[in-house]
Amino acid sequence: MTGYVCKYTPNLIIESFGDRTLRIEPEVSSCEIADGLTHPNMCSYARLVLEECLGKHIDKIVLVNCCDAIRRLYDILKAEPSVKFIHIVDLPRKRDVIDRIRFKNEIIRLIESYQKSFDVNFSAEALRNLLNSSVSTTKKEYGDINIAIIGGRSRRSLEKMIEEFGGNVIYNLTCTGTVPPFRPVGSLFDPVEAYADILLDSYPCMRMDDIDERLDIIEEDKRIDGVIYHTVKFCDLYSYEYAMIRDRIRVPILKLETDYTDNSEGQVRTRVQAFIESLKRDSNKRMVTVTGRKDIVIGIDSGSTSTSAVIIDSNKSILGYSIVPTGAKSIESAEKALEIALKSAGISKDDASLIVATGYGRVSIPFANLEVTEITCHARGAFFLDNSVRTIIDIGGQDSKVIRIDENGNVIDFIMNDKCSAGTGRFLENMSRVLDIPVDRMGEESLKWKEDIEISSMCTVFAESEVITLIAKNKEKSDIIHALNKSITRRVASLIEKVGGVKNYMMTGGVAKNTGVVRCLEEKIGEKITVPKEPQIVGSLGAALSGLEKLSDKIDF
Amino acid sequence: MDRIIRAYSRLIESNLDRPELVKSLIRFGLEVGKVWVDHFNRNGIPPSLRYLNSICFQFILEPLRHPENSGFVNLLAPAEILHSMDIYPMFIEAYSSFVSGFYCEDIFIDRAESRGLSGTLCSYHKTFLGSLEYSVLPRLKFAVTSSILCDGNSNTFKYISKSYKIPYYIVDVPYEYSEEAVRYVTSQLREMISMIESATGRRFDIDRLREVIRTENETRGYQRLCIERLKDHSMPNTLTFEMYKLFVTHPEMGRKETLEFFKLLSEDVLKYPDGGYRIFWVHILPYYLYPVQKHLNFNDEFKLIGSDLNFDYLEDLDEKRPLEAIARKLILNVNNGDFRRKIENIKRLVTDLRIDGVIHFCQWGCRQSFGGVMLLKRELEKLNIPFLIIDGDGVDRRNSPEGQINTRLSAFLEMLTGRGKR
Ligand code: SF4
Ligand code: SF4
Ligand code: SF4
C-alpha cells in the first residue's frame, strides 16, 4: 500500500505496478511523534500526515511538491529509516507545452524510481487500462440548498455534515474533492503523456499559476446557494484566495478554518448548521412534537460559562428568566436554569408548548424539542429588543462573535473567533486572577485609568506574562485593566471589520456588563454600542422567539 | 530618536485615509533616514558598514523615487536582469522591515488580516499586503518572483498583480538540477524579459547583462575573500547590518555599489582580530528585539559572524551564457529543493568559520524554515555544535515574547561560556 496526499499525484502509475494506493486522511488527533520531528506551527495537516505515516507504518509514500509544509514533510520522512519508499513529484505551476513535457518527465522519474526500488517493470498497457476504466460520466444532481466547498483540503466528514443539515454538496473543489477529468486514451497515444495532461488539466489549486479558472465555476453556476470556504490551520495558501474573492462571490460564504482533527468538530457543526439555517431562512422543515397546553415557549442558552433560560408567551412578553453559572455538566445547569425560570414565571414545565435549546451545550439537553444555533438566536433576540440593530457583538466565555443582520432581522453574515481565548470572557477571567480583582469589578476599576499603557500580545499566555511584568513595575491596576480592555477590543474590532459591521451596534453576552470593554470598543470603532439590561439572556430570548415562530407557522410541524 | 520615530508612526496612522500623504510620509521618513546615516551616526562604525547603511537607504528609496521605472521583486528573483535594463527593484521583504522600523507594521498587518489573510501568514508578506490594501504602496510597473524559498512569494505577487492590475511573472524553478531544468528556466527568463520590456517600454540588451554579471563575479570574488578572512578574523556586526546584507547578496547583486561594499568589507575584516565566541545565525534576524541586540550588537564577547541567507550561492556566473547562468544559479540555490542542501551548506560554513554556537530564528509563519529545524538540529548535534531555537517575528513586535527570548538566549550564551571556545 502506498500513501499519497494530493490530487495531482500520479497514483495510477503505482497501481499499474499492481500496488494499491491510499489517499491519506489522518485519523490521529494528537501529534506526539510529529512534535519531536518538526515545529508546532507547521500546518496541522502536514503534522498529522507525519504522525499517521510513522504511527501507522505507512512506509511507501508519494508526495507532490505542493507547499513549504509538504516539502519539509518529505525531508523529514526521507530521514526516517522506517520509510521504505518516499518520492516527491515536482509539479509545474504552469500548463504550457514545456510544462507538460516537464511533468511527463517527472512521471517517468517516478516510474524509474519505483522500478528501481522494487525491481518491477512498468507496463504502459496496464496504465492505459487503468486510465480508461477511470473515465466517468456521472454528474451530481442538484438539491434544495446547493453548496460548493472550496479552499484547501477538507475532511470527508465536512461533506457528510453539510448533507446532514440539509445541504447538498454540488461541488467539492478542495484538494480532496475533485477528481481529474479522465478521458479515454486510445492505443495510438502514449499513456504517460496522456496522464500528465489529464492531471495538469485538473481544476487548478492555489499552488498553480493561473487561478482565474477557479472562480469561473462558482460564478457561472447560478444554482449555487452558498459557498463554504475551508482552510487548514497554519496553511496560508488559501487565505490569499479568500481575501481576493470574498467580495466577488455573489452568494453567502462561510469561512471555516480547522486543524483537521475532531477537536473542533463541535464548533464546526454550529457554524455549518447556522450557515445552512441562514440559507434556508424560513424553510426549516424539521418535525417537532408540540406538547404543552398553552402557547408558551422556553428558550435555554447553554453557554460555556453561564446558562440562561427565558420563558415567553404568544404575545412575546417575557414571563420569567434565569441566569446560572454553567457547571461541569451542562445538562444539570440547564435543568437548574429551567427550574428557576419556571418558578419566576409561576408555571410548570408541562405548561410549555416548546423548549428550544441553543449555545454550545444545546446538543446535550434531552428535554429540548428543537435546537437552533446561537448565531440565529442572538440575531433574533437582539432584533426583538431593538429593531434598529444591524450588528451584534457577542462576547461569551469562550468565544466571541459578530453577527450582521438585515432590516428584517435575518442573518446576512457572521464570524466567530474560536481559535483561542484571546478576546473572550475567559481571557478577562484569567487576568482577574492574576490581578487579584473580581471579574465584575474590572469594568468599573478600568474607568479610573490614567496612564495609557499597551499590552502588545493578544495571546493569553504571553499577555499574562506581560501583566505580571507590569505588576512588578508597580503599574496601577486600573491602567493594566484598561490596557487589557484595549487588547480585547483590538481582537473584536478586527472581527467587526471582517464582517463589515454597520451601525447600530448592540453588545450581548456576559462581557457586555463590563463597561470598560464597551467604552474602549466604542472608542475604537467610533460608534455607540447599546447594551440591553440583561445582556446574558439575549441568546435564550432568541431561542424562545425562534420557537414561537415555529408555533405560529403550523405547517412546519 | 525612538520618540521621534514613534511620533512619526502616529502621524502615519492618523492619516491612513489619505494614502498619497502616507506614501509621501514614508518616503520622506526614509529620505531623512538617509541623510542621518550619511552625515551623523558614524561613531566607531567601520567604513564598510557605514557605506552599507547608506546604500541600503538608497536601494529602498530608488523605487519610491522612480516608481515609473521600478518593479516588485522578492529575495530570490533574478534581479540582474532588472539592473541590466536600469530598472529599480523593490524588494518586498525589505520594504516590510523598513515599515516596521517606523513602528507601523501592526496597522498594516491588522488591515491584511481583516481582509481575510491568515493570521499565520508570515508578517513580511502581511505588512506588505496591508500597505497595498491601504494603497500606500507605490504602483510599480510589474512584479517578478521566483518560486524558491517560500509559498508566500507566488501568492503575494499574484495578489499585487491583481489589486494593482500590473503584469507579473513567476519563474517556476524545478526542484532538482538537470540540463533540462536549466533550459526550462532559461525559457521562462526569456518570457519574463519580454513581459518587462512591454511593461516598461525598455529594451533588454544581453551585453548589458554580461556587464552586470561581470560586476557580480568580481563582487563574489570579494565576498569569498571576506569569508576566507573571516576564518581568523571577526567584524563588528549588528542584527540590522546582517539584514542589510540581504540587499547586497541578493536583489542588488551586480551593482557597482555592491561591489564597492564588498571591497571595503574585505579590507575592514583584516582590522579586527579573532576573539570571543563566534555565533552563526540561521534565517532572518529580528533586528528590533532588544534582548537579542543587547547580546549580539557590537559585542566583543559574542560575535555575530554571519547568517546563512547571505551565503546561499557563492559561485561565479558564466558571462558567455548569462541567462543559462542565472537559471543555474536559481536551481542550485541552497534554498531550493531538498532541505539537505541547506543543511550541508550550514554545516560547511559552521566548520569553515569555526563557529561556537548556532541560533535558528523561527519566523512566525515561515514553514519552509522551521519545518526542517529538527533535522538541522540533529545534524549540528553530530558536529557537537550547540544549537538554539528562538521563536519570534522579524516584523511584528506582537509575536515576539521578549522575556522568553531573553531567557533562552542568555541561558544559551551562558552555556557557551561554560563550554569554552572550540
Ligand atoms: S494545494 Fe494543490 S498541490 Fe497542494 S495538495 Fe492541494 S491540490 Fe495538491
Ligand atoms: S494544508 Fe496548506 S500548508 Fe498544509 S499541506 Fe496543504 S497546502 Fe500545504
Ligand atoms: S521569513 Fe520565511 S515565509 Fe517569510 S518571506 Fe522569508 S522565507 Fe518567506
Coordinates of C-alpha atoms in Angstrom, one line a residue, chain B:
Chain B
M1 CA 15.4 59.2 18.4
D2 CA 13.0 56.4 19.3
R3 CA 10.4 59.0 20.5
I4 CA 10.6 60.9 17.2
I5 CA 10.0 57.8 15.2
R6 CA 7.1 56.8 17.4
A7 CA 5.5 60.2 16.9
Y8 CA 6.0 59.8 13.2
S9 CA 4.3 56.5 13.3
R10 CA 1.3 58.1 15.0
L11 CA 1.2 60.7 12.2
I12 CA 1.2 57.9 9.6
E13 CA -1.5 56.1 11.5
S14 CA -3.8 59.1 11.8
N15 CA -3.6 59.8 8.0
L16 CA -4.4 56.3 6.6
D17 CA -7.4 57.7 4.9
R18 CA -5.1 59.8 2.8
P19 CA -2.9 57.2 1.1
E20 CA -1.0 59.8 -1.1
L21 CA 0.0 61.6 2.0
V22 CA 1.1 58.5 3.8
K23 CA 3.1 57.4 0.8
S24 CA 5.0 60.7 0.9
L25 CA 5.4 60.5 4.7
I26 CA 7.0 57.1 4.4
R27 CA 9.3 58.3 1.6
F28 CA 10.1 61.5 3.5
G29 CA 11.0 59.5 6.6
L30 CA 13.4 57.4 4.6
E31 CA 14.9 60.4 2.9
V32 CA 15.6 61.8 6.3
G33 CA 16.9 58.5 7.4
K34 CA 19.4 58.5 4.6
V35 CA 20.7 62.0 5.4
W36 CA 21.0 60.8 9.0
V37 CA 23.0 57.7 8.2
D38 CA 25.2 59.6 5.7
H39 CA 26.1 62.5 7.9
F40 CA 25.7 61.6 11.5
N41 CA 25.6 58.3 13.3
R42 CA 29.2 57.4 12.5
N43 CA 30.7 56.7 15.9
G44 CA 33.0 53.8 15.7
I45 CA 31.3 52.0 12.8
P46 CA 33.7 50.5 10.3
P47 CA 33.6 52.3 6.9
S48 CA 32.2 49.3 5.0
L49 CA 29.2 49.1 7.3
R50 CA 28.7 52.9 7.2
Y51 CA 28.7 52.6 3.4
L52 CA 26.3 49.6 3.6
N53 CA 23.9 51.7 5.7
S54 CA 23.9 54.4 3.2
I55 CA 23.4 52.3 0.1
C56 CA 20.6 50.3 1.7
F57 CA 18.6 53.6 2.2
Q58 CA 19.4 54.4 -1.4
F59 CA 18.2 51.0 -2.6
I60 CA 14.9 51.3 -0.7
L61 CA 14.4 54.8 -1.9
E62 CA 15.1 54.3 -5.5
P63 CA 11.8 52.6 -6.4
L64 CA 9.9 55.1 -4.2
R65 CA 11.5 58.0 -6.1
H66 CA 11.1 56.4 -9.5
P67 CA 8.0 54.2 -9.4
E68 CA 7.6 54.6 -13.2
N69 CA 10.9 52.8 -13.6
S70 CA 10.7 50.0 -11.0
G71 CA 9.3 46.6 -10.3
F72 CA 8.5 44.5 -7.3
V73 CA 10.8 41.6 -6.6
N74 CA 11.3 39.0 -3.8
L75 CA 14.6 37.9 -2.3
L76 CA 15.3 35.3 -4.9
A77 CA 14.1 37.0 -8.1
P78 CA 16.6 37.2 -11.0
A79 CA 17.2 40.9 -10.4
E80 CA 20.4 41.0 -12.5
I81 CA 18.0 41.3 -15.5
L82 CA 16.4 44.4 -14.0
H83 CA 19.8 46.0 -13.4
S84 CA 20.8 45.4 -16.9
M85 CA 17.7 47.4 -18.0
D86 CA 18.3 50.2 -15.4
I87 CA 15.1 49.2 -13.6
Y88 CA 15.0 49.5 -9.8
P89 CA 13.8 46.5 -7.8
M90 CA 11.6 47.0 -4.8
F91 CA 12.5 44.1 -2.6
I92 CA 9.3 43.4 -0.6
E93 CA 10.8 41.8 2.5
A94 CA 13.0 44.9 2.9
Y95 CA 10.0 47.2 2.4
S96 CA 8.2 45.5 5.3
S97 CA 11.3 45.7 7.5
F98 CA 11.6 49.4 6.9
V99 CA 7.9 49.9 7.7
S100 CA 8.4 48.0 10.9
G101 CA 11.3 50.4 11.6
F102 CA 8.6 53.1 11.7
Y103 CA 6.7 51.1 14.2
C104 CA 3.8 50.9 11.8
E105 CA 3.8 47.2 11.0
D106 CA 0.8 46.4 13.3
I107 CA -1.7 48.7 11.5
F108 CA -0.8 47.2 8.1
I109 CA -0.8 43.6 9.4
D110 CA -4.2 44.1 11.0
R111 CA -5.5 45.5 7.8
A112 CA -4.3 42.5 5.9
E113 CA -5.8 40.1 8.4
S114 CA -9.1 41.9 8.3
R115 CA -9.2 41.3 4.6
G116 CA -9.2 37.6 5.3
L117 CA -5.4 36.9 5.0
S118 CA -4.4 34.3 7.5
G119 CA -3.1 35.4 10.9
T120 CA -0.4 32.7 10.5
L121 CA 0.9 34.2 7.3
C122 CA 4.5 35.5 7.5
S123 CA 4.4 39.1 8.5
Y124 CA 6.9 40.2 5.8
H125 CA 4.1 39.4 3.5
K126 CA 1.3 40.7 5.6
T127 CA 2.9 44.1 6.2
F128 CA 3.4 44.4 2.5
L129 CA -0.1 43.4 1.6
G130 CA -1.6 45.6 4.3
S131 CA 0.2 48.6 2.7
L132 CA -1.2 47.5 -0.6
E133 CA -4.7 47.4 0.8
Y134 CA -4.3 50.9 2.2
S135 CA -2.9 52.0 -1.2
V136 CA 0.2 53.5 0.4
L137 CA 2.4 51.3 -1.6
P138 CA 3.5 52.9 -4.9
R139 CA 2.2 51.3 -8.0
L140 CA 5.3 50.0 -9.8
K141 CA 5.3 48.7 -13.3
F142 CA 5.4 45.0 -12.8
A143 CA 6.1 42.2 -10.3
V144 CA 8.5 39.3 -10.6
T145 CA 9.3 36.5 -8.3
S146 CA 10.8 33.0 -8.3
S147 CA 9.1 30.1 -6.8
I148 CA 12.0 29.4 -4.5
L149 CA 12.2 29.9 -0.7
C150 CA 8.6 30.1 0.4
D151 CA 5.0 29.8 -0.8
G152 CA 4.2 33.3 0.1
N153 CA 6.0 34.7 -2.8
S154 CA 3.9 33.4 -5.7
N155 CA 0.7 34.3 -3.9
T156 CA 1.7 37.7 -2.7
F157 CA 2.9 38.6 -6.2
K158 CA -0.4 37.3 -7.7
Y159 CA -2.2 39.4 -5.2
I160 CA -0.2 42.6 -6.0
S161 CA -0.7 42.0 -9.7
K162 CA -4.5 41.5 -9.3
S163 CA -5.0 44.5 -7.0
Y164 CA -2.8 46.9 -8.9
K165 CA -3.6 45.5 -12.3
I166 CA 0.1 45.2 -13.2
P167 CA 1.7 42.3 -15.0
Y168 CA 3.5 39.7 -13.0
Y169 CA 5.8 36.8 -13.7
I170 CA 6.7 33.8 -11.6
V171 CA 9.8 31.9 -12.5
D172 CA 9.0 28.3 -11.6
V173 CA 12.2 26.7 -10.5
P174 CA 12.4 22.9 -10.7
Y175 CA 13.2 21.0 -7.6
E176 CA 16.3 19.3 -8.9
Y177 CA 19.2 20.3 -11.2
S178 CA 19.4 18.9 -14.7
E179 CA 20.2 20.3 -18.1
E180 CA 16.5 20.1 -18.9
A181 CA 15.8 22.1 -15.9
V182 CA 18.2 24.8 -17.0
R183 CA 16.6 25.0 -20.4
Y184 CA 13.2 25.2 -18.7
V185 CA 14.1 28.1 -16.5
T186 CA 16.0 29.9 -19.3
S187 CA 12.9 29.8 -21.5
Q188 CA 10.9 31.3 -18.7
L189 CA 13.5 34.0 -18.2
R190 CA 13.1 35.0 -21.8
E191 CA 9.3 35.2 -21.3
M192 CA 9.8 37.3 -18.3
I193 CA 12.1 39.7 -20.2
S194 CA 9.5 40.3 -22.8
M195 CA 6.9 40.9 -20.2
I196 CA 9.3 43.5 -18.6
E197 CA 10.0 45.1 -21.9
S198 CA 6.4 45.6 -22.7
A199 CA 5.6 46.8 -19.2
T200 CA 8.3 49.4 -19.1
G201 CA 9.0 50.2 -22.8
R202 CA 12.7 49.5 -22.2
R203 CA 14.8 47.1 -24.3
F204 CA 16.8 44.2 -23.0
D205 CA 20.4 44.0 -24.2
I206 CA 22.3 40.8 -23.5
D207 CA 25.6 42.7 -23.5
R208 CA 24.4 44.9 -20.7
L209 CA 23.5 41.8 -18.8
R210 CA 27.0 40.5 -19.3
E211 CA 28.4 43.7 -17.8
V212 CA 26.2 43.2 -14.7
I213 CA 27.4 39.6 -14.5
R214 CA 31.0 40.7 -14.7
T215 CA 30.4 43.0 -11.8
E216 CA 28.6 40.3 -9.9
N217 CA 31.5 37.9 -10.4
E218 CA 34.0 40.4 -9.2
T219 CA 31.8 41.1 -6.2
R220 CA 31.5 37.4 -5.5
G221 CA 35.3 37.2 -5.5
Y222 CA 35.5 39.8 -2.8
Q223 CA 32.7 38.1 -0.9
R224 CA 34.6 34.8 -1.0
L225 CA 37.7 36.7 0.1
C226 CA 35.7 38.1 3.1
I227 CA 34.7 34.6 4.1
E228 CA 38.3 33.4 3.8
R229 CA 39.5 36.3 6.0
L230 CA 36.7 35.9 8.5
K231 CA 38.1 32.5 9.3
D232 CA 40.7 34.1 11.5
H233 CA 39.2 37.5 12.0
S234 CA 35.9 38.9 13.1
M235 CA 34.0 42.0 12.3
P236 CA 31.8 44.3 14.5
N237 CA 28.3 43.5 13.5
T238 CA 24.6 44.0 14.3
L239 CA 21.4 42.3 13.5
T240 CA 20.4 45.2 11.3
F241 CA 23.7 45.1 9.3
E242 CA 23.2 41.4 8.8
M243 CA 19.8 42.0 7.5
Y244 CA 21.0 44.8 5.2
K245 CA 23.5 42.4 3.7
L246 CA 20.5 40.6 2.2
F247 CA 20.1 43.5 -0.1
V248 CA 23.7 43.2 -1.4
T249 CA 23.8 39.5 -1.6
H250 CA 20.5 39.3 -3.4
P251 CA 18.5 41.9 -5.3
E252 CA 21.3 44.4 -5.6
M253 CA 24.0 41.9 -6.6
G254 CA 25.6 43.0 -9.8
R255 CA 25.6 46.7 -9.0
K256 CA 28.7 48.9 -8.6
E257 CA 27.7 50.0 -5.1
T258 CA 27.5 46.3 -4.0
L259 CA 31.0 45.7 -5.4
E260 CA 32.3 48.7 -3.6
F261 CA 30.8 47.5 -0.3
F262 CA 32.4 44.0 -0.5
K263 CA 35.7 45.6 -1.4
L264 CA 35.6 47.8 1.7
L265 CA 34.4 44.9 3.8
S266 CA 37.3 42.7 2.7
E267 CA 39.7 45.4 3.9
D268 CA 37.8 46.1 7.1
V269 CA 37.8 42.5 8.2
L270 CA 41.6 42.5 8.4
K271 CA 41.5 45.2 11.1
Y272 CA 39.7 43.1 13.6
P273 CA 41.4 40.1 15.3
D274 CA 39.6 37.0 16.2
G275 CA 38.3 36.7 19.8
G276 CA 35.1 36.0 21.7
Y277 CA 32.5 33.3 20.9
R278 CA 31.6 33.0 17.3
I279 CA 27.9 32.9 16.7
F280 CA 26.2 31.9 13.4
W281 CA 22.6 32.9 12.7
V282 CA 20.2 30.9 10.6
H283 CA 17.3 32.6 8.8
I284 CA 16.2 36.2 9.1
L285 CA 17.2 38.4 12.1
P286 CA 14.8 40.2 14.4
Y287 CA 16.7 43.5 14.2
Y288 CA 14.5 45.3 16.7
L289 CA 14.4 42.8 19.5
Y290 CA 16.2 44.4 22.5
P291 CA 17.2 41.1 24.2
V292 CA 19.0 40.0 21.1
Q293 CA 20.5 43.4 20.3
K294 CA 21.8 43.5 23.8
H295 CA 23.7 40.3 23.4
L296 CA 24.9 40.4 19.8
N297 CA 25.2 44.0 18.5
F298 CA 28.8 45.2 18.6
N299 CA 29.5 42.7 21.3
D300 CA 33.1 41.7 21.9
E301 CA 32.3 38.5 23.8
F302 CA 29.7 37.1 21.4
K303 CA 30.4 37.9 17.8
L304 CA 27.7 37.6 15.2
I305 CA 29.8 36.1 12.3
G306 CA 27.2 35.7 9.7
S307 CA 23.8 34.4 8.7
D308 CA 23.1 31.6 6.3
L309 CA 20.8 33.5 3.9
N310 CA 23.8 35.7 2.9
F311 CA 25.7 32.6 1.8
D312 CA 23.2 30.8 -0.2
Y313 CA 25.0 31.0 -3.5
L314 CA 28.7 31.9 -3.9
E315 CA 29.7 30.7 -7.4
D316 CA 30.7 32.8 -10.4
L317 CA 28.3 33.0 -13.3
D318 CA 29.2 32.2 -16.9
E319 CA 29.1 35.6 -18.6
K320 CA 29.2 33.9 -22.0
R321 CA 25.7 32.4 -21.4
P322 CA 24.2 34.8 -18.9
L323 CA 20.6 33.6 -19.0
E324 CA 21.6 30.0 -18.5
A325 CA 23.9 31.1 -15.7
I326 CA 21.1 32.8 -13.9
A327 CA 18.9 29.8 -14.4
R328 CA 21.6 27.6 -12.9
K329 CA 22.0 30.0 -10.0
L330 CA 18.3 29.8 -9.2
I331 CA 18.1 26.0 -9.4
L332 CA 21.3 25.5 -7.4
N333 CA 20.4 28.0 -4.7
V334 CA 20.7 26.0 -1.4
N335 CA 17.2 27.1 -0.5
N336 CA 15.7 25.3 -3.5
G337 CA 14.9 21.6 -3.4
D338 CA 15.9 19.2 -0.7
F339 CA 16.4 20.6 2.8
R340 CA 19.7 18.6 2.9
R341 CA 21.2 21.2 0.6
K342 CA 20.6 23.9 3.1
I343 CA 21.9 21.8 6.0
E344 CA 25.1 20.8 4.2
N345 CA 25.7 24.5 3.4
I346 CA 25.3 25.5 7.0
K347 CA 27.5 22.6 8.2
R348 CA 30.2 23.7 5.8
L349 CA 30.1 27.3 6.9
V350 CA 30.0 26.5 10.6
T351 CA 33.0 24.3 10.2
D352 CA 35.0 26.7 8.0
L353 CA 34.2 29.7 10.1
R354 CA 34.9 27.9 13.4
I355 CA 31.5 28.7 14.8
D356 CA 30.9 28.1 18.5
G357 CA 27.1 28.2 18.5
V358 CA 24.2 28.4 16.0
I359 CA 21.0 30.3 16.6
H360 CA 18.0 29.4 14.5
F361 CA 15.3 32.0 14.3
C362 CA 11.8 30.6 13.7
Q363 CA 10.0 33.4 12.0
W364 CA 6.3 33.2 12.8
G365 CA 4.5 31.6 9.8
C366 CA 7.7 30.6 7.9
R367 CA 7.1 26.9 7.4
Q368 CA 9.9 26.4 5.0
S369 CA 12.5 27.2 7.6
F370 CA 11.1 26.0 10.9
G371 CA 9.6 22.8 9.2
G372 CA 13.1 21.5 9.0
V373 CA 14.6 22.9 12.2
M374 CA 14.7 19.5 13.9
L375 CA 16.6 18.0 11.0
L376 CA 19.2 20.8 11.2
K377 CA 19.4 20.4 15.0
R378 CA 20.1 16.7 14.6
E379 CA 22.9 17.3 12.1
L380 CA 24.6 20.0 14.2
E381 CA 24.4 17.8 17.3
K382 CA 26.5 15.3 15.3
L383 CA 29.1 18.0 14.9
N384 CA 28.8 18.9 18.6
I385 CA 27.7 22.4 17.9
P386 CA 25.3 24.0 20.4
F387 CA 22.1 25.0 18.8
L388 CA 19.4 27.3 20.0
I389 CA 15.9 27.8 18.6
I390 CA 14.2 31.1 19.1
D391 CA 10.6 31.7 18.1
G392 CA 9.5 35.2 17.2
D393 CA 8.8 37.6 14.4
G394 CA 11.2 39.7 12.5
V395 CA 8.5 42.3 11.7
D396 CA 5.5 42.1 14.1
R397 CA 6.6 43.0 17.6
R398 CA 3.4 41.4 19.0
N399 CA 4.6 38.0 18.0
S400 CA 7.9 38.2 19.8
P401 CA 7.7 37.4 23.5
E402 CA 10.7 39.4 24.8
G403 CA 11.0 37.9 28.2
Q404 CA 11.1 34.4 26.9
I405 CA 13.5 35.2 24.2
N406 CA 15.8 36.9 26.6
T407 CA 15.8 33.9 29.0
R408 CA 16.5 31.4 26.3
L409 CA 19.3 33.5 24.6
S410 CA 21.0 34.4 27.9
A411 CA 21.0 30.8 29.0
F412 CA 22.4 29.7 25.7
L413 CA 25.2 32.2 25.8
E414 CA 25.9 31.2 29.4
M415 CA 26.1 27.6 28.3
L416 CA 28.6 28.6 25.6
T417 CA 30.8 30.3 28.1
G418 CA 30.6 27.2 30.3
R419 CA 31.8 25.0 27.4
G420 CA 34.7 27.3 26.4
K421 CA 35.8 28.1 22.8
R422 CA 36.1 25.4 20.2

